[in-house]
Structure formats: C-alpha cells, structure tokens
CSV table of C-alpha atoms and ligand atoms in Angstrom, one decimal:
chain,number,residue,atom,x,y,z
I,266,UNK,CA,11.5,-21.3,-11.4
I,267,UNK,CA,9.7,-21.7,-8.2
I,268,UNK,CA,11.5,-21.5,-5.4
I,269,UNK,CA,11.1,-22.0,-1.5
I,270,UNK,CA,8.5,-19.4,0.0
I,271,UNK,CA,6.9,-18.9,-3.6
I,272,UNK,CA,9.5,-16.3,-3.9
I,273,UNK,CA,11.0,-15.1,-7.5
I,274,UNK,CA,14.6,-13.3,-7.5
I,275,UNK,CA,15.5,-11.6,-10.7
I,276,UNK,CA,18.3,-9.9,-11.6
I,277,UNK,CA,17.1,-6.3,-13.9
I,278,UNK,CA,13.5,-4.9,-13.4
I,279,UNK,CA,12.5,-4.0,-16.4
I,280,UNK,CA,9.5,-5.5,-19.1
I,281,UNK,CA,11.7,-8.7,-19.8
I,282,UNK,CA,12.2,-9.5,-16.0
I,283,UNK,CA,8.0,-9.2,-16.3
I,284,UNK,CA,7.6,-11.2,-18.7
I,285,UNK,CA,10.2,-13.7,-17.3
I,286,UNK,CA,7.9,-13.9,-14.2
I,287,UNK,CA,4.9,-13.3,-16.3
I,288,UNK,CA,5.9,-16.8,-18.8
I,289,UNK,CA,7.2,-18.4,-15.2
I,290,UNK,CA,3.7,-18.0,-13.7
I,291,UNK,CA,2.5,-19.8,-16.8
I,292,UNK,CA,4.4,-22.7,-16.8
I,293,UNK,CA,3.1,-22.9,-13.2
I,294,UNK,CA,-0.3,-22.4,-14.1
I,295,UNK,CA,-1.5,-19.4,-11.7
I,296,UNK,CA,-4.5,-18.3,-12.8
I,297,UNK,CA,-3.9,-14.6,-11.4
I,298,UNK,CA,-0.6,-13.3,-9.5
I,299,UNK,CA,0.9,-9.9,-8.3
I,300,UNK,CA,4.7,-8.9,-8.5
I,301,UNK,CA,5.9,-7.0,-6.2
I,302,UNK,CA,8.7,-5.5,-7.4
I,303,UNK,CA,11.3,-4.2,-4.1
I,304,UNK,CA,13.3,-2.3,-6.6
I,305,UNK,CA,10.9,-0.3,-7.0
I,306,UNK,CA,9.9,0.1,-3.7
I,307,UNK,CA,13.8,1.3,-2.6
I,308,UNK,CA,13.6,3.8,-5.1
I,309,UNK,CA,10.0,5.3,-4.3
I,310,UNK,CA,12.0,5.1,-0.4
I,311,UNK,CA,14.5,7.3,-2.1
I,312,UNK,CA,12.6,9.7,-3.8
I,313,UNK,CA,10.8,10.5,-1.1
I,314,UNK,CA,13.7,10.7,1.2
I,315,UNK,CA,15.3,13.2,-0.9
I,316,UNK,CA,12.6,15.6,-0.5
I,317,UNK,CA,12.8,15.7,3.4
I,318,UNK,CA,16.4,14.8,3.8
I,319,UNK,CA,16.6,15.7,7.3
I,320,UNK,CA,13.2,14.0,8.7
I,321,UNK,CA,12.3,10.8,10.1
I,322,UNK,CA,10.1,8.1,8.5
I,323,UNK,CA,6.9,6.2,9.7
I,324,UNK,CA,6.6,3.9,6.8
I,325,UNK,CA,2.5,2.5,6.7
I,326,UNK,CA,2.5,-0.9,6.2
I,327,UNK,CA,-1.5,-1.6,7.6
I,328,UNK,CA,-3.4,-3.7,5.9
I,329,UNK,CA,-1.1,-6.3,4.7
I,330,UNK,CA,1.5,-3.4,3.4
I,331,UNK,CA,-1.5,-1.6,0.9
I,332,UNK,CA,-1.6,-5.6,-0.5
I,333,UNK,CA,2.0,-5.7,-0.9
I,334,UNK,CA,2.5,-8.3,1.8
I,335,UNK,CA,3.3,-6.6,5.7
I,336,UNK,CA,5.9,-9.2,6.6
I,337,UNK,CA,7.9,-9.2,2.9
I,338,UNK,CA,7.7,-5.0,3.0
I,339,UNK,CA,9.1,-5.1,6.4
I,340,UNK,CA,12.0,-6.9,5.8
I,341,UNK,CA,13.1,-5.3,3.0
I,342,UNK,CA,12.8,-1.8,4.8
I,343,UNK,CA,13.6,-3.0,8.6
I,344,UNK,CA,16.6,-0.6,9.4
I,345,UNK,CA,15.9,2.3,6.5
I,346,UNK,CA,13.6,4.2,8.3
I,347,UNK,CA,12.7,4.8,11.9
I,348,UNK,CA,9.2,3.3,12.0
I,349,UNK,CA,6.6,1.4,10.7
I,350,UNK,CA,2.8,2.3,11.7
I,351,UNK,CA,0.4,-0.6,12.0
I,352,UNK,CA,-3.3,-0.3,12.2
I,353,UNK,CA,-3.9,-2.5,15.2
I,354,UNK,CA,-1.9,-4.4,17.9
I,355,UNK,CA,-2.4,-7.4,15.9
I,356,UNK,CA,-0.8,-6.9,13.1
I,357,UNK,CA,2.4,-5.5,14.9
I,358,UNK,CA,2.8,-8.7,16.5
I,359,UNK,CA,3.1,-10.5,13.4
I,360,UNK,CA,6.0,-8.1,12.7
I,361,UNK,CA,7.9,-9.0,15.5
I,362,UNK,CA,7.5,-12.8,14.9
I,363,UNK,CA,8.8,-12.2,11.7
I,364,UNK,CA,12.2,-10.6,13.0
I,365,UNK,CA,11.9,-7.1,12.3
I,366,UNK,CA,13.7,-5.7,14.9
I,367,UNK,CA,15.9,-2.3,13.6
I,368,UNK,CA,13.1,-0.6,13.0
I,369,UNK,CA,10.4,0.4,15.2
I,370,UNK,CA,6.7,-0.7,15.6
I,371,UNK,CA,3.8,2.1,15.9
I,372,UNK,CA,0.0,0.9,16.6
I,373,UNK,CA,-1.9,3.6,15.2
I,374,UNK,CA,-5.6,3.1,16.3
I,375,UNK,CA,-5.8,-0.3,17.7
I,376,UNK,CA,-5.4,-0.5,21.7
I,377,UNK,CA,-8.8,-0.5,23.8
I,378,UNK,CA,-8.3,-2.4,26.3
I,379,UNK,CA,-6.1,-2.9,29.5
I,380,UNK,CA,-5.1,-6.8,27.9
I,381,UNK,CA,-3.8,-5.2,24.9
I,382,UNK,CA,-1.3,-3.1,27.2
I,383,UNK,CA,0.2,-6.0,28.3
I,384,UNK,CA,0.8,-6.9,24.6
I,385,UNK,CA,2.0,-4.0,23.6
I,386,UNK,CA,4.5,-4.1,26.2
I,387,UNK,CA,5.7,-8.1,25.3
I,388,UNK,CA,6.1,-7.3,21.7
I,389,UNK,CA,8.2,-3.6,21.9
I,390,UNK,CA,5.0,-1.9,20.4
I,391,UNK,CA,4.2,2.1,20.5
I,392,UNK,CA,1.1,3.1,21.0
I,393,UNK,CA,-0.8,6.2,19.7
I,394,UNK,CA,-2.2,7.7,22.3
I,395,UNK,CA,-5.7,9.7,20.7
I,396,UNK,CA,-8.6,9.9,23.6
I,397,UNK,CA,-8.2,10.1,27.6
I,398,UNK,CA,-9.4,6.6,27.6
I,399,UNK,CA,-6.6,5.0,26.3
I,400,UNK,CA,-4.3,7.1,28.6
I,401,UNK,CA,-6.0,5.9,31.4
I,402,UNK,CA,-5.0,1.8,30.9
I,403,UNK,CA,-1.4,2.5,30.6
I,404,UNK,CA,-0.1,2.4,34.1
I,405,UNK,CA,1.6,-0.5,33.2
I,406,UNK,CA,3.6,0.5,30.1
I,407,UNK,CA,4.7,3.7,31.8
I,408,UNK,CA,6.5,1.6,34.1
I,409,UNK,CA,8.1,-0.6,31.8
I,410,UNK,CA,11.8,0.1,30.2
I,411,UNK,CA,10.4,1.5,26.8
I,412,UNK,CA,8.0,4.3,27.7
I,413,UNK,CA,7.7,5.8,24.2
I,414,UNK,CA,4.3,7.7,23.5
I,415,UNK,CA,2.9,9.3,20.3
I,416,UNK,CA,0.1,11.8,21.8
I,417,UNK,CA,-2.8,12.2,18.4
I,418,UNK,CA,-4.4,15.7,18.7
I,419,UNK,CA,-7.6,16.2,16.6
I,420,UNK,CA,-7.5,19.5,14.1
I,421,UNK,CA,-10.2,18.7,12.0
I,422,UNK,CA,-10.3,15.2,10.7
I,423,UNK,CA,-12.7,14.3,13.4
I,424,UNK,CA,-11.8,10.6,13.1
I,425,UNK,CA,-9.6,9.8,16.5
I,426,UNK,CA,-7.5,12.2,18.3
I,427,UNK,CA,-6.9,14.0,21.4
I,428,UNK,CA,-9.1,17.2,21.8
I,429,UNK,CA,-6.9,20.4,22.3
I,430,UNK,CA,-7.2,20.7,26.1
I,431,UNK,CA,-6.8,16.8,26.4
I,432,UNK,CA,-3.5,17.3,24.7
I,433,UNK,CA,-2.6,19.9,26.6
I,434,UNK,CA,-3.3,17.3,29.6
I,435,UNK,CA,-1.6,14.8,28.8
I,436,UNK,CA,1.7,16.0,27.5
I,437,UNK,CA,2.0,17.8,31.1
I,438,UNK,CA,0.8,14.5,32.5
I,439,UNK,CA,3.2,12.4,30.1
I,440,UNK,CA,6.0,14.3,31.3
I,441,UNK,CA,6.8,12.5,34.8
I,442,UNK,CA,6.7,8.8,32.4
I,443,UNK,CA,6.9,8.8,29.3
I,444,UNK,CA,10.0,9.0,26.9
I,445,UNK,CA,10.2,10.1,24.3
I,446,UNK,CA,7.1,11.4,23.9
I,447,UNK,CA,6.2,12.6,20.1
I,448,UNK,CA,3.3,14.4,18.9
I,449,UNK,CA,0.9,13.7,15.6
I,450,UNK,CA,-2.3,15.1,13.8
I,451,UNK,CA,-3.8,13.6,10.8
I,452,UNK,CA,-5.1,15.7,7.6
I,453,UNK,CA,-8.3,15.6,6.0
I,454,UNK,CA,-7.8,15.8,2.2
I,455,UNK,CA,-3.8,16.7,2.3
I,456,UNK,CA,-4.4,15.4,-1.9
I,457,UNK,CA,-6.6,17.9,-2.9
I,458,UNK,CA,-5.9,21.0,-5.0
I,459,UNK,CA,-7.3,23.6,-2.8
I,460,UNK,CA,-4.7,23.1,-0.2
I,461,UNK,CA,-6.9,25.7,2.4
I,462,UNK,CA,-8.4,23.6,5.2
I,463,UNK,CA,-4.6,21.4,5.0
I,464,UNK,CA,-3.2,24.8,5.6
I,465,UNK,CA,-6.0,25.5,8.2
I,466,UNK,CA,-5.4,22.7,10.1
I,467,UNK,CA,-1.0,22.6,10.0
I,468,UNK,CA,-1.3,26.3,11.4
I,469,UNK,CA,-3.5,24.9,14.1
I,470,UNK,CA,-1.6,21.8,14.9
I,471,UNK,CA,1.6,24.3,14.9
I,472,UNK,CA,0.1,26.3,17.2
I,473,UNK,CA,0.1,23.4,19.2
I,474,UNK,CA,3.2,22.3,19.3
I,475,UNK,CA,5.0,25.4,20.1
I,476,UNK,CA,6.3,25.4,23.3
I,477,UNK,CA,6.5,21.8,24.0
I,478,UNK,CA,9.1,19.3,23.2
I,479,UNK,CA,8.7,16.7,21.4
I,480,UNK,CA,10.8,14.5,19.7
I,481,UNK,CA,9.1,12.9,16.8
I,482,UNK,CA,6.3,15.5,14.8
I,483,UNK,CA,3.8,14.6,12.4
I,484,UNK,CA,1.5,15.4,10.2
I,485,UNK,CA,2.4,14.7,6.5
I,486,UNK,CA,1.4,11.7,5.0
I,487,UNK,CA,2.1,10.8,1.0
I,488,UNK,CA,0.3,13.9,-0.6
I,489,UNK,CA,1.2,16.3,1.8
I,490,UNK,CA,4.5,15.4,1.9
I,491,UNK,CA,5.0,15.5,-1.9
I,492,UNK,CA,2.9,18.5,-2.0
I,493,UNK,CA,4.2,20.6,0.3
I,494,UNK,CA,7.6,22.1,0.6
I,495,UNK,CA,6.6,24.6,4.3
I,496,UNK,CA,7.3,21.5,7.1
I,497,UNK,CA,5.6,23.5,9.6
I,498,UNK,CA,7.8,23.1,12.3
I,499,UNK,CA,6.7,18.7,11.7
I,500,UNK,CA,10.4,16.5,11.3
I,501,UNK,CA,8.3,13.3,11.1
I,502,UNK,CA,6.9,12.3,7.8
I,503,UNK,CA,4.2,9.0,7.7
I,504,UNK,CA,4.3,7.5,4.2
I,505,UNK,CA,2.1,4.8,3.1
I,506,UNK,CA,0.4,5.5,-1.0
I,507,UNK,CA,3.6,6.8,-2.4
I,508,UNK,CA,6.2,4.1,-1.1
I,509,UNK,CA,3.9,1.8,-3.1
I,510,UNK,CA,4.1,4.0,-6.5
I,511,UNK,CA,0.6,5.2,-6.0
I,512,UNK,CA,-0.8,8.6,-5.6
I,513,UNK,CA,-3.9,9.5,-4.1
I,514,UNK,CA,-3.3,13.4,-6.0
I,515,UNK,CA,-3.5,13.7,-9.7
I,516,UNK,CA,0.4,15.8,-9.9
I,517,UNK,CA,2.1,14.8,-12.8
I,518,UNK,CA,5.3,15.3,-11.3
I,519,UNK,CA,4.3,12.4,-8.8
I,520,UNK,CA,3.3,10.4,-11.7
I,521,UNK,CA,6.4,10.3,-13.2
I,522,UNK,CA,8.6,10.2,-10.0
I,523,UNK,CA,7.0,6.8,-8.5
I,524,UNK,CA,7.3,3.5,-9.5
I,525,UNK,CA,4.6,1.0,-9.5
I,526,UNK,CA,5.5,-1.6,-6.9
I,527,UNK,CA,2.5,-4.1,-7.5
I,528,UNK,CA,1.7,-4.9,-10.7
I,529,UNK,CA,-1.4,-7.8,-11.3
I,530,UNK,CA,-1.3,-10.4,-13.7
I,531,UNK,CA,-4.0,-13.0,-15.3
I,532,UNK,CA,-4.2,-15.1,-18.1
I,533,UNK,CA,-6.3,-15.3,-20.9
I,534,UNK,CA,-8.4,-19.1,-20.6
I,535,UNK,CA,-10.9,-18.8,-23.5
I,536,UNK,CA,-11.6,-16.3,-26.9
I,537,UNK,CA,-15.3,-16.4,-27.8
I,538,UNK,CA,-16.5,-14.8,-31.1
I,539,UNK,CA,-19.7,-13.3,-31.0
I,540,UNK,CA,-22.0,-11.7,-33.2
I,541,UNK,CA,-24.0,-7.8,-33.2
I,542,UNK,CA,-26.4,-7.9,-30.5
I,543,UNK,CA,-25.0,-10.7,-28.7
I,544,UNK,CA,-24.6,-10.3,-25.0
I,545,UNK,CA,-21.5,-11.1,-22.1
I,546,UNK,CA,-21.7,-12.6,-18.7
I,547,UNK,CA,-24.6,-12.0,-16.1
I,548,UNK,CA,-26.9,-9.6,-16.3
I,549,UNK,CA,-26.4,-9.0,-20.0
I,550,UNK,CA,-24.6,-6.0,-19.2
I,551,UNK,CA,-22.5,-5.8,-22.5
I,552,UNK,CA,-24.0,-5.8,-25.6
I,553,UNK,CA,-21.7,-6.4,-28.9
I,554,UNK,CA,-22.1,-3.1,-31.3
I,555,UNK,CA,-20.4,-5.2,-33.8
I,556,UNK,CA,-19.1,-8.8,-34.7
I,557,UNK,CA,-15.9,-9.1,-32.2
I,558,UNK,CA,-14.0,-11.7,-29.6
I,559,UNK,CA,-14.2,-11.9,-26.2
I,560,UNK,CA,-11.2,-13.0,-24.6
I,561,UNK,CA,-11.8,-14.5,-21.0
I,562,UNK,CA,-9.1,-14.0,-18.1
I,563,UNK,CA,-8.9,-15.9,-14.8
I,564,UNK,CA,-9.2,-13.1,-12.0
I,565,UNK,CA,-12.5,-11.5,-10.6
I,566,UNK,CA,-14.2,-9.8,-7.3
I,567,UNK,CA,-13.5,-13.1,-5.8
I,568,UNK,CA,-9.3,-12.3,-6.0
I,569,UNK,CA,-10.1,-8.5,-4.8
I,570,UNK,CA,-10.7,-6.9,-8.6
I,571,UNK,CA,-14.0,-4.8,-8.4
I,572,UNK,CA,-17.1,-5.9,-9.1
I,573,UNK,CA,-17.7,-2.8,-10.0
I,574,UNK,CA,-15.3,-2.5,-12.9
I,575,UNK,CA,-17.6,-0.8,-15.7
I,576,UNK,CA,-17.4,-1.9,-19.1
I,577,UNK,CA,-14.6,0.0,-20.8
I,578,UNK,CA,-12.3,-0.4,-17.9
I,579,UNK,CA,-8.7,-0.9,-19.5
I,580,UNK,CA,-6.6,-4.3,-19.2
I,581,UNK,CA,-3.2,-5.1,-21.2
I,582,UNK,CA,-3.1,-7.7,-23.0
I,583,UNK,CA,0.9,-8.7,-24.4
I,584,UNK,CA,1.5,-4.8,-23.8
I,585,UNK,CA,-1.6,-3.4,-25.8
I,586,UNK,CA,-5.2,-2.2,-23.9
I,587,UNK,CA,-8.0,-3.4,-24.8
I,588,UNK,CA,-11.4,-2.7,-22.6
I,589,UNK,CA,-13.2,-4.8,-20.6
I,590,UNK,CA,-17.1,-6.2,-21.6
I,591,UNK,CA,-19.6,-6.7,-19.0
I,592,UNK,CA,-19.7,-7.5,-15.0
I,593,UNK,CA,-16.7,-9.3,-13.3
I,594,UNK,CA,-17.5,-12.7,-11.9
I,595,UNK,CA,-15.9,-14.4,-9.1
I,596,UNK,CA,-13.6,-16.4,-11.3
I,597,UNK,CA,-13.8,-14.5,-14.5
I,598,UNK,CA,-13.6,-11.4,-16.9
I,599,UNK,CA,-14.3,-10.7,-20.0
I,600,UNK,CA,-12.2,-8.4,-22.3
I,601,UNK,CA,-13.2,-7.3,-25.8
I,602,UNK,CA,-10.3,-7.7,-28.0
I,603,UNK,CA,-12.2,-6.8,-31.4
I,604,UNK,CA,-10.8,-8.9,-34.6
I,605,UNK,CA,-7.5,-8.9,-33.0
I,606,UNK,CA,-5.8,-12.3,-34.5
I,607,UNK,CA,-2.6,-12.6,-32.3
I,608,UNK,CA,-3.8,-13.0,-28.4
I,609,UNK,CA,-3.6,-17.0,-27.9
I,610,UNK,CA,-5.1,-18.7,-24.7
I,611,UNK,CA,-2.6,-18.4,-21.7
I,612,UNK,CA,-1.5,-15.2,-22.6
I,613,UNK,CA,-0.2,-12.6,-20.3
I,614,UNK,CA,-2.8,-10.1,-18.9
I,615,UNK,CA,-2.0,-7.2,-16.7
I,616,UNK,CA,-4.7,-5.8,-14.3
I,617,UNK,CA,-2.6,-2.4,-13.5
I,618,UNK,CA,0.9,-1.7,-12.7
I,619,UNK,CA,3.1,-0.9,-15.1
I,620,UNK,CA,3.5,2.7,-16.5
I,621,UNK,CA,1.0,2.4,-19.3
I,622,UNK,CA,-1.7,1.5,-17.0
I,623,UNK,CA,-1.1,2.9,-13.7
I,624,UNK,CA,-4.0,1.7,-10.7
I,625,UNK,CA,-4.6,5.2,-10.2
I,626,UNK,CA,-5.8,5.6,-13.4
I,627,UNK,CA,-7.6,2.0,-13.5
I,628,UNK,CA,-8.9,3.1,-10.2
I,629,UNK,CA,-10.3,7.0,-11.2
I,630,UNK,CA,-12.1,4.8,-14.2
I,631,UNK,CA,-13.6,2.1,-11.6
I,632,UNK,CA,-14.4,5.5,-9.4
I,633,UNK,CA,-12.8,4.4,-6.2
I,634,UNK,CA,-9.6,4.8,-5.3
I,635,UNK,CA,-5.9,3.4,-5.6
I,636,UNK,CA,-6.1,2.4,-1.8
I,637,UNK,CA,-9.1,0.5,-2.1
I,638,UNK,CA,-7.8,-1.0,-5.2
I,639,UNK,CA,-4.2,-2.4,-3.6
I,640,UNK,CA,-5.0,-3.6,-0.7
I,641,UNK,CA,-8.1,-5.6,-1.8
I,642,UNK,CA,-6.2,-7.8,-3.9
I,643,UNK,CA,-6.6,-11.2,-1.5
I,644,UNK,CA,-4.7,-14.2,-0.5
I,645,UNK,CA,-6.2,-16.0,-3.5
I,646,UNK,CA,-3.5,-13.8,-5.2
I,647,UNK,CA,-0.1,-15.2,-4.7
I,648,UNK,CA,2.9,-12.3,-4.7
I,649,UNK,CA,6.0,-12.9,-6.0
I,650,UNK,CA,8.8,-10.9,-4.7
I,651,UNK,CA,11.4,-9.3,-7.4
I,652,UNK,CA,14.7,-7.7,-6.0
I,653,UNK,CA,18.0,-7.5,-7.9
I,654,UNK,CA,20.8,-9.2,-6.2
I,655,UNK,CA,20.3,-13.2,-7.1
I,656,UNK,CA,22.1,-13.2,-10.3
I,657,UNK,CA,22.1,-17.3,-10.2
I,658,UNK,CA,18.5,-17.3,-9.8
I,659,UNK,CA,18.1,-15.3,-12.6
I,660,UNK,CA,20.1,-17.5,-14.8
I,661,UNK,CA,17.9,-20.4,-13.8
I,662,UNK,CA,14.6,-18.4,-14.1
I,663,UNK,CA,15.6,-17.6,-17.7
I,664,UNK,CA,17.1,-21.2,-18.0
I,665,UNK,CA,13.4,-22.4,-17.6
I,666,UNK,CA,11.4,-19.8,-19.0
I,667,UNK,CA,13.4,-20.6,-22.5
I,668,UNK,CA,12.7,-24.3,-21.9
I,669,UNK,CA,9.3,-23.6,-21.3
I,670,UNK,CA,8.1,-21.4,-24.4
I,671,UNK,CA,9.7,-23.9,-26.6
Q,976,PLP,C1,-2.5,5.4,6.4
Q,976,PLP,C2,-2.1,6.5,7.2
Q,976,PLP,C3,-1.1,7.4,6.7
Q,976,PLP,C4,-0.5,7.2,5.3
Q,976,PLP,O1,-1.3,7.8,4.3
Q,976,PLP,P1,-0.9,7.7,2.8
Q,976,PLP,O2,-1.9,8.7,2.1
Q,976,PLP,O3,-1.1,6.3,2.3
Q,976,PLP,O4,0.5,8.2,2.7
Q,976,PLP,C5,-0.7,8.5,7.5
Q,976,PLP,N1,-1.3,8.6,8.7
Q,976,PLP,C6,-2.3,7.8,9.2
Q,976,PLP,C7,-2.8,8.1,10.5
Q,976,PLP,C8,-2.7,6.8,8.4
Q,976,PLP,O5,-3.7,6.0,8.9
C-alpha cells in the first residue's frame, strides 16, 4: 500500500515485514527500491550511545544521510542527539526547511565566502572554523545572538584544519565573541588495525586541548569510537558509517552489533538459458563454463550500483546468493542462477542489506568501500521508510499484499 510521500509504515522489522514491502513494491512495479529501515537506525543510535554514555553526539547525515535520505534521517533523530554535521551550507538549509529544529546544525567544510555568513546566520547554522580565512569573514556572525564556533585543528589528516599556532590564535581570539566555542580534529585511518598514527595523532590533539576550555571535543568518528575505549580527554563523538549499520573496520563484534539500515531491492525481468561458451552483456565479459540461466534484474550503474561490480559479485535472490555474470549496464544485471528451477520473473532481489549479505562485504568484493557504496545509490532509487508504530497501516499493507499474490 502506497501511501502519501511514497512512505511505507510497518508494524515488526523482521524478513516478513521485507518481504511485505518487497511483494508491495511489486504490485507497484518499481523496478529497483531501498528500505530504509528506522528501527534499525534507533537501535544502531542505541548501541552506540551505550558505549559513550556520558558524551554528546554529532550525528553525519552529508550526502543525503550516506543515501538514506538527509530530511527522513533528520526527523527521525531531531532531538536524540545534540547535532547533526552537514557537508556544506547547502544542505543544512534544507534541514531547516524541513523543521528540524531540537537538534542542532553543523557545516563541516562548506563556508568560503562572506555571502555564506549571512546564511549561516538566517538558517541557525554552526560553522567549522578550519583555516584563518574563514575566521576572517565572520565579523558578522560574531555579532549575532548565536555565536557558536567549532575551531578544526590539523594533526595529521592534512585535509582541512587549523595549523597548531592558528589554533592557538584563534581560540585566544574567539574568546572576546564566540560562545560556546568547541574544538575538533579529524583522524586518518581511525578503522585500521595498527591503531599507531590514531594514537599519534589523539596524544597530539590532547596536547592541545589542555589548558583551554571548550565545551564540545572531538575526534572519534564510527571506528574510533567503537574501537577505542581511552576518550582522551574528547566528550564529543561524530557518528556517521555505524548509525547506518555499516562499518568501515572489519571487527566482528561490530558486525554483529549493527543493523543494516538500507537494504536494496530489484526484480528479476527476464531468465535466459544459455549454452557452454556462450557469452553475457557488453564486452563479452562472462563466459558460460557450462549450460546455465541467466536471470536479468532491473538496477545498474545508472541507479548508483557499480559498474565495476566483477563477475562473482553476490546478489540474493528469494533469500539464496547466487553470483553475478558480466558488466552492469545502466538498466540491467545479470545473475547466474545455474539450473535453478524455482526463481520466476518479478521475483525479489536484494542488492545488500540484510545480514546474509552485508554492503561491507558486497563492497570489500567490488573493492571499494561501504561509503561509496550507500550513498551512491540515486534518486532513481525510491526509499521507503519502515518504523514500527502504524499498526493500521500494517493491517492494510498485509491486507493488499495477500490480495496481490493471489
Ligand atoms: C563524515 C565524517 C565523520 C563520520 O565518519 P564515519 O566514519 O562515517 O563515522 C566524522 N568527521 C568528519 C569530519 C566527517 O567528515
């Protein structure tokens, strides 16, 4: 059932509610959708809570939420944590016309210009403060009600920040304005095994931060802060991978702990039997070893699914993998599903998402990476949101998914 927005309520998250949305979508005739699934989501938010029970939150939600939709995301966290971070002053905006309001807007990297200021100031946005350059345009915010700075210092990431004497600067400068002001470094590869140039780095921006006062922190972002138990003197943690049931560090104990909050669906359109030797799609770039069907699904590079999916790369088809046979087209893919007599065109197909085939490990096979993977999935995709509190909508969801399978 369809409802106004495009938005799905059901009432229990588990494989039947997917399938409920999956048989939905059908009847519908989408040829490639993404739940997202804000169950889920509130108990990533709790999980990681629970591990820094006594810190405040900057929950990511650039680029569209990681794919999960910014606006959606937003209001079904405004008010649980103390911030969200944005990439640019652009995408904050579109938060504040879309009502969030309890919890607070950070611009992480986008304000170069003395226009934006202005902006920043109409639409109750923080700005991170991370060269001398930007400091210099904000006369005007420092004068207005809400002077809250975030002051970046560089420690080794050598992307954007502060250098140490600039920081030194401009927290004695910031003092006579600003309120609060907060402090933040970023880390370089917080998800790798050899923690030492994390640990380099945290002793380095610690050494910073000691006598000062900040309010706000941070360093941690989702690997670090499931990673690390030492806060080094940080009460700020910035999660972005991890609220979305992703992990960017192979730890089984984060693999188990987070729940996939998008998980991508297709459908199967055609089955082609082919003989030894025949080829699939352009390029040729599958070659049958043996007689077998080829099962084609709606979704391809031109809904955000790499091009660069090698064959082998693993789809599920009604709950079983099966590997995928030559390049992905705009449209199109092709999966090899061997003799196998009971997949029937418009058939369920799952991309990633659900614990058998998580996009960190459909990601590792591609060889890039779970953030690339999420938040290219496009508009072309449409999202349907699952939470658990419309019991009547569920009722009429199941209501029409029984009429329509008959
Ligand atoms: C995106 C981002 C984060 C969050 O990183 P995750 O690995 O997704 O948790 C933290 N800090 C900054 C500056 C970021 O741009």
């Amino acid at each position: 059932m369809l409802r106004a927005k495009g938005v799905i309520l059901v009432q229990s998250i588990d494989l039947t509610a997917f399938n409920i949305i999956a048989m939905t979508a059908r009847h519908h005739n989408l040829r490639a959708f993404a739940n997202i699934n804000i169950s889920h989501l509130l108990a990533n938010l709790a999980n990681i809570r629970a591990l820094h029970a006594n810190k405040s939150m900057i929950i990511m939600l650039k680029a569209n939420a990681y794919g999960h939709g910014a606006v959606e995301i937003a209001k079904a966290l405004d008010g649980l944590c103390e911030y969200f971070g944005v990439a640019s002053v652009e995408e904050g905006i579109e938060l504040i016309l879309a009502g969030i309001e309890k919890t607070k807007v950070i611009v992480f990297s986008g304000f170069f210009s003395k226009d934006m200021v202005q902006t920043l100031i109409d639409y109750r946005l923080i700005p991170i403060i991370h060269s001398a350059y930007q400091y210099e345009l904000l006369d005007e915010y420092f004068q207005s009600k809400h002077a809250e700075i975030w002051l970046k210092v560089n420690t080794g990431m050598n992307r954007l920040g502060l250098s140490e004497d600039e920081f030194e600067a401009l927290y004695t400068q910031a003092q006579s304005y600003c309120k609060p002001i907060n402090a933040l470094t970023h880390l370089a590869e917080s998800e790798s095994c050899d923690q030492s140039f994390t640990l380099k780095q945290l002793q380095c921006f610690q050494a910073l931060i000691k006598d000062k006062s900040f309010t706000h922190i941070s360093a941690f972002n989702s690997a670090a802060s499931l990673l690390n138990n030492n806060d080094f003197n940080t009460n700020t943690i910035r999660i972005g991978l991890a609220l979305y049931g992703a992990c960017a560090a192979a730890h089984p104990l984060l693999r188990c702990t987070l729940k996939p909050v998008m998980t991508l669906h297709s459908h199967v359109v055609a089955i082609q039997s082919i003989d030894v030797g025949d080829s699939v799609g352009y390029n040729r770039q599958y070659i049958a070893k043996s007689k077998t069907q080829i099962a084609i699904v709606t979704i391809g590079y031109g809904d955000g699914y790499p091009q660069a999916a090698p064959n082998g790369t693993m789809v599920a088809i009604n709950g079983k993998v099966y590997p995928t046979a030559g390049k992905v087209s705009m449209d199109l893919m092709a999966i090899d599903i061997g003799m196998n007599k009971d997949i029937y065109i418009g058939d369920n197909v799952t991309l990633f998402g659900n614990h058998d085939l998580l996009v960190d490990d459909v990601a590792k096979h591609i060889g890039t990476s779970s953030y690339a993977m999420l938040t290219a999935i496009n508009p072309r995709v449409k999202r349907f949101y699952l939470t658990s509190t419309d019991a009547e909508t569920t009722q009429s969801v199941i209501k029409d998914t029984t009429a329509s399978t008959k």
